[in-house]
mmCIF file of C-alpha atoms in Angstrom:
data_model
loop_
_atom_site.group_PDB
_atom_site.id
_atom_site.type_symbol
_atom_site.label_atom_id
_atom_site.label_comp_id
_atom_site.label_asym_id
_atom_site.label_seq_id
_atom_site.Cartn_x
_atom_site.Cartn_y
_atom_site.Cartn_z
ATOM 1 C CA GLY A 1 -131.560 84.568 258.127
ATOM 2 C CA MET A 2 -130.166 87.776 257.698
ATOM 3 C CA GLY A 3 -128.111 90.116 259.493
ATOM 4 C CA LEU A 4 -129.551 92.351 262.814
ATOM 5 C CA TYR A 5 -126.215 94.282 262.964
ATOM 6 C CA LEU A 6 -127.114 93.379 267.019
ATOM 7 C CA TYR A 7 -123.357 93.657 267.744
ATOM 8 C CA ARG A 8 -123.387 97.664 266.411
ATOM 9 C CA ASN A 9 -125.737 98.007 270.240
ATOM 10 C CA ALA A 10 -123.496 100.024 273.363
ATOM 11 C CA ASN A 11 -122.327 97.276 275.720
ATOM 12 C CA THR A 12 -124.665 99.784 278.556
ATOM 13 C CA PRO A 13 -128.410 98.592 280.061
ATOM 14 C CA ALA A 14 -130.219 100.869 277.634
ATOM 15 C CA GLY A 15 -127.971 99.344 274.280
ATOM 16 C CA LEU A 16 -128.116 95.421 275.634
ATOM 17 C CA ALA A 17 -131.775 96.720 275.314
ATOM 18 C CA GLU A 18 -131.805 97.195 272.195
ATOM 19 C CA LEU A 19 -130.339 94.558 271.188
ATOM 20 C CA SER A 20 -132.663 92.420 272.522
ATOM 21 C CA ARG A 21 -135.632 94.137 271.075
ATOM 22 C CA ALA A 22 -133.576 93.704 267.892
ATOM 23 C CA ALA A 23 -133.744 90.429 268.009
ATOM 24 C CA ALA A 24 -137.336 89.757 269.416
ATOM 25 C CA LEU A 25 -137.689 91.253 267.296
ATOM 26 C CA GLY A 26 -135.958 89.290 264.213
ATOM 27 C CA ARG A 27 -137.657 86.218 265.641
ATOM 28 C CA GLN A 28 -140.699 87.382 265.169
ATOM 29 C CA ALA A 29 -139.620 88.610 261.645
ATOM 30 C CA GLY A 30 -139.204 84.536 261.430
ATOM 31 C CA VAL A 31 -134.991 85.101 261.135
ATOM 32 C CA ARG A 32 -133.031 81.779 262.585
ATOM 33 C CA TRP A 33 -129.747 83.125 261.789
ATOM 34 C CA THR A 34 -127.725 86.250 261.721
ATOM 35 C CA ARG A 35 -124.300 87.614 260.644
ATOM 36 C CA GLU A 36 -122.400 89.783 263.307
ATOM 37 C CA GLU A 37 -119.212 91.212 263.873
ATOM 38 C CA PHE A 38 -116.922 90.131 266.795
ATOM 39 C CA ASP A 39 -114.540 93.360 266.703
ATOM 40 C CA TRP A 40 -111.055 92.205 267.091
ATOM 41 C CA HIS A 41 -110.183 95.593 269.421
ATOM 42 C CA ARG A 42 -113.932 95.457 270.982
ATOM 43 C CA THR A 43 -112.604 91.534 272.289
ATOM 44 C CA GLU A 44 -109.186 92.570 272.613
ATOM 45 C CA PRO A 45 -107.446 95.768 273.090
ATOM 46 C CA VAL A 46 -104.934 95.050 274.804
ATOM 47 C CA LYS A 47 -102.655 92.488 273.741
ATOM 48 C CA GLY A 48 -103.814 89.300 275.285
ATOM 49 C CA ARG A 49 -106.352 91.373 277.609
ATOM 50 C CA TYR A 50 -109.672 89.721 276.381
ATOM 51 C CA ASP A 51 -112.811 90.243 277.108
ATOM 52 C CA TRP A 52 -115.992 89.165 275.604
ATOM 53 C CA ARG A 53 -118.748 89.807 278.025
ATOM 54 C CA PHE A 54 -120.759 91.972 275.111
ATOM 55 C CA TYR A 55 -120.809 89.240 272.754
ATOM 56 C CA ASP A 56 -121.212 86.465 275.643
ATOM 57 C CA GLN A 57 -124.790 88.952 275.681
ATOM 58 C CA LEU A 58 -125.697 89.217 271.872
ATOM 59 C CA VAL A 59 -124.837 85.718 271.289
ATOM 60 C CA LYS A 60 -126.780 84.803 274.723
ATOM 61 C CA ARG A 61 -129.554 87.029 274.017
ATOM 62 C CA ALA A 62 -130.063 85.758 269.857
ATOM 63 C CA ASN A 63 -130.341 82.726 271.075
ATOM 64 C CA GLU A 64 -132.951 83.013 273.946
ATOM 65 C CA GLN A 65 -135.009 84.259 270.061
ATOM 66 C CA GLY A 66 -134.534 80.858 268.940
ATOM 67 C CA ILE A 67 -131.308 82.805 266.544
ATOM 68 C CA SER A 68 -128.416 81.493 265.585
ATOM 69 C CA VAL A 69 -125.693 83.877 265.628
ATOM 70 C CA TYR A 70 -122.572 83.069 262.708
ATOM 71 C CA GLY A 71 -119.231 85.566 263.270
ATOM 72 C CA LEU A 72 -117.827 87.704 261.666
ATOM 73 C CA LEU A 73 -113.961 88.175 262.704
ATOM 74 C CA CYS A 74 -113.037 90.910 261.774
ATOM 75 C CA TYR A 75 -110.762 93.900 261.281
ATOM 76 C CA TRP A 76 -107.309 95.048 263.269
ATOM 77 C CA SER A 77 -106.699 96.027 267.199
ATOM 78 C CA PRO A 78 -104.925 99.172 267.479
ATOM 79 C CA TRP A 79 -101.473 96.942 269.384
ATOM 80 C CA THR A 80 -100.821 94.797 266.443
ATOM 81 C CA LYS A 81 -99.575 95.459 262.733
ATOM 82 C CA ALA A 82 -101.959 95.969 260.142
ATOM 83 C CA TYR A 83 -100.922 94.153 256.905
ATOM 84 C CA THR A 84 -97.890 91.970 258.248
ATOM 85 C CA GLU A 85 -97.221 88.564 258.720
ATOM 86 C CA ALA A 86 -96.809 89.211 262.563
ATOM 87 C CA GLY A 87 -100.202 91.323 262.533
ATOM 88 C CA ILE A 88 -101.602 87.764 260.898
ATOM 89 C CA ASP A 89 -100.013 85.825 263.244
ATOM 90 C CA ASP A 90 -101.612 87.855 265.968
ATOM 91 C CA TYR A 91 -104.832 87.659 264.329
ATOM 92 C CA ALA A 92 -104.541 84.415 264.372
ATOM 93 C CA HIS A 93 -104.045 84.018 268.177
ATOM 94 C CA TRP A 94 -107.168 86.184 269.147
ATOM 95 C CA VAL A 95 -109.427 83.749 266.489
ATOM 96 C CA ARG A 96 -107.945 80.639 268.112
ATOM 97 C CA ALA A 97 -108.683 82.117 271.769
ATOM 98 C CA LEU A 98 -112.216 83.533 270.641
ATOM 99 C CA VAL A 99 -113.672 80.493 268.769
ATOM 100 C CA THR A 100 -112.165 78.336 271.776
ATOM 101 C CA HIS A 101 -114.668 80.780 273.931
ATOM 102 C CA PHE A 102 -117.969 80.432 271.886
ATOM 103 C CA LYS A 103 -117.010 77.192 270.858
ATOM 104 C CA ASP A 104 -120.508 75.449 272.214
ATOM 105 C CA ARG A 105 -122.340 78.207 270.889
ATOM 106 C CA VAL A 106 -120.855 79.317 267.486
ATOM 107 C CA LYS A 107 -120.352 77.179 265.023
ATOM 108 C CA HIS A 108 -119.608 79.423 261.386
ATOM 109 C CA TRP A 109 -116.715 81.952 261.830
ATOM 110 C CA GLU A 110 -116.297 84.279 258.812
ATOM 111 C CA ILE A 111 -112.871 85.425 257.898
ATOM 112 C CA TRP A 112 -113.158 88.977 257.586
ATOM 113 C CA ASN A 113 -115.555 90.944 255.299
ATOM 114 C CA GLU A 114 -114.756 91.458 251.887
ATOM 115 C CA PRO A 115 -111.650 91.310 251.466
ATOM 116 C CA ASN A 116 -111.972 92.684 248.250
ATOM 117 C CA ILE A 117 -112.541 95.653 248.197
ATOM 118 C CA PHE A 118 -111.884 98.989 251.288
ATOM 119 C CA CYS A 119 -112.150 96.595 253.892
ATOM 120 C CA TRP A 120 -108.960 95.204 253.495
ATOM 121 C CA SER A 121 -106.452 97.958 252.692
ATOM 122 C CA GLY A 122 -103.578 96.376 252.411
ATOM 123 C CA PRO A 123 -101.557 93.639 250.202
ATOM 124 C CA LYS A 124 -104.070 91.985 248.554
ATOM 125 C CA GLU A 125 -101.858 88.625 248.478
ATOM 126 C CA LEU A 126 -101.946 88.389 252.472
ATOM 127 C CA TYR A 127 -105.704 87.920 252.674
ATOM 128 C CA PRO A 128 -105.171 84.312 250.869
ATOM 129 C CA LYS A 129 -102.189 83.933 253.859
ATOM 130 C CA LEU A 130 -104.713 84.914 257.145
ATOM 131 C CA LEU A 131 -107.932 82.673 255.827
ATOM 132 C CA THR A 132 -105.135 79.704 256.128
ATOM 133 C CA LYS A 133 -103.491 80.803 259.583
ATOM 134 C CA ALA A 134 -106.766 81.365 260.626
ATOM 135 C CA TYR A 135 -109.302 78.146 259.397
ATOM 136 C CA ALA A 136 -106.367 76.672 261.211
ATOM 137 C CA ALA A 137 -107.174 78.754 264.646
ATOM 138 C CA VAL A 138 -110.911 77.869 263.788
ATOM 139 C CA LYS A 139 -110.224 74.174 263.576
ATOM 140 C CA GLU A 140 -107.988 74.010 265.819
ATOM 141 C CA ALA A 141 -110.276 75.647 268.820
ATOM 142 C CA THR A 142 -113.272 73.761 267.337
ATOM 143 C CA PRO A 143 -112.442 71.124 264.502
ATOM 144 C CA GLU A 144 -116.018 70.744 263.674
ATOM 145 C CA ALA A 145 -116.674 74.391 262.974
ATOM 146 C CA GLU A 146 -117.384 75.397 259.949
ATOM 147 C CA VAL A 147 -115.166 78.310 257.907
ATOM 148 C CA LEU A 148 -116.067 80.586 255.640
ATOM 149 C CA GLY A 149 -114.234 82.166 252.826
ATOM 150 C CA CYS A 150 -113.241 85.065 250.789
ATOM 151 C CA SER A 151 -116.142 86.996 251.449
ATOM 152 C CA THR A 152 -116.403 89.212 248.832
ATOM 153 C CA ALA A 153 -118.348 92.579 248.004
ATOM 154 C CA GLY A 154 -121.051 91.281 244.738
ATOM 155 C CA VAL A 155 -119.486 88.616 243.539
ATOM 156 C CA ASP A 156 -116.119 89.330 242.354
ATOM 157 C CA GLN A 157 -115.084 85.550 240.206
ATOM 158 C CA ALA A 158 -111.703 87.275 239.941
ATOM 159 C CA TRP A 159 -110.577 88.065 243.466
ATOM 160 C CA ILE A 160 -112.414 84.202 244.171
ATOM 161 C CA GLU A 161 -110.581 82.538 241.678
ATOM 162 C CA ARG A 162 -106.608 84.887 243.192
ATOM 163 C CA VAL A 163 -107.737 82.749 246.932
ATOM 164 C CA VAL A 164 -108.392 79.402 245.564
ATOM 165 C CA ALA A 165 -105.073 78.893 243.445
ATOM 166 C CA ALA A 166 -103.396 80.765 246.841
ATOM 167 C CA GLY A 167 -103.941 77.679 248.104
ATOM 168 C CA ALA A 168 -106.525 79.103 250.615
ATOM 169 C CA PRO A 169 -108.916 76.591 252.605
ATOM 170 C CA PHE A 170 -112.164 77.286 253.538
ATOM 171 C CA ASP A 171 -115.437 74.971 254.303
ATOM 172 C CA VAL A 172 -117.870 77.643 252.741
ATOM 173 C CA LEU A 173 -117.668 81.066 249.984
ATOM 174 C CA THR A 174 -119.278 83.696 250.850
ATOM 175 C CA VAL A 175 -120.583 86.553 248.640
ATOM 176 C CA HIS A 176 -121.886 89.360 249.343
ATOM 177 C CA PRO A 177 -124.668 89.870 246.336
ATOM 178 C CA TYR A 178 -126.064 93.158 246.789
#
């Protein structure tokens, strides 16, 4: 698998055509999995108002090419209080709604992108709390889904040990070994 970055296309006819073209090229190259960002701000720009249309198209078009999607659940929506307990609760609520919506099409969910570096600018001790609440939300929505955690940039053993020591659950350890 590889990150095809299908999510970087616009939700326009031209953008969706490019997304389809990229998925077809991925299939021709032998890609069977793609990691795609499911951006919170894009799917819930206003609290309680969800718009899954773009991601429905992304998953559909990838699947049509025989490519499975695993979702990277990331970044804050502007209406929440980032890097707070309340923000984490809002994030977990969004995760539950998103995983419920995609439960028949996506079975692997990575919680945040590279929180050991600048992708997470809040207190480091909050990431294990976010992972714990997101894990519970995923499992509540789809018990058989796999939750990917830690998601480090590089092999950051100290970060991984910190998350594990905090008791944050995950099914699969993810490392981005650039």
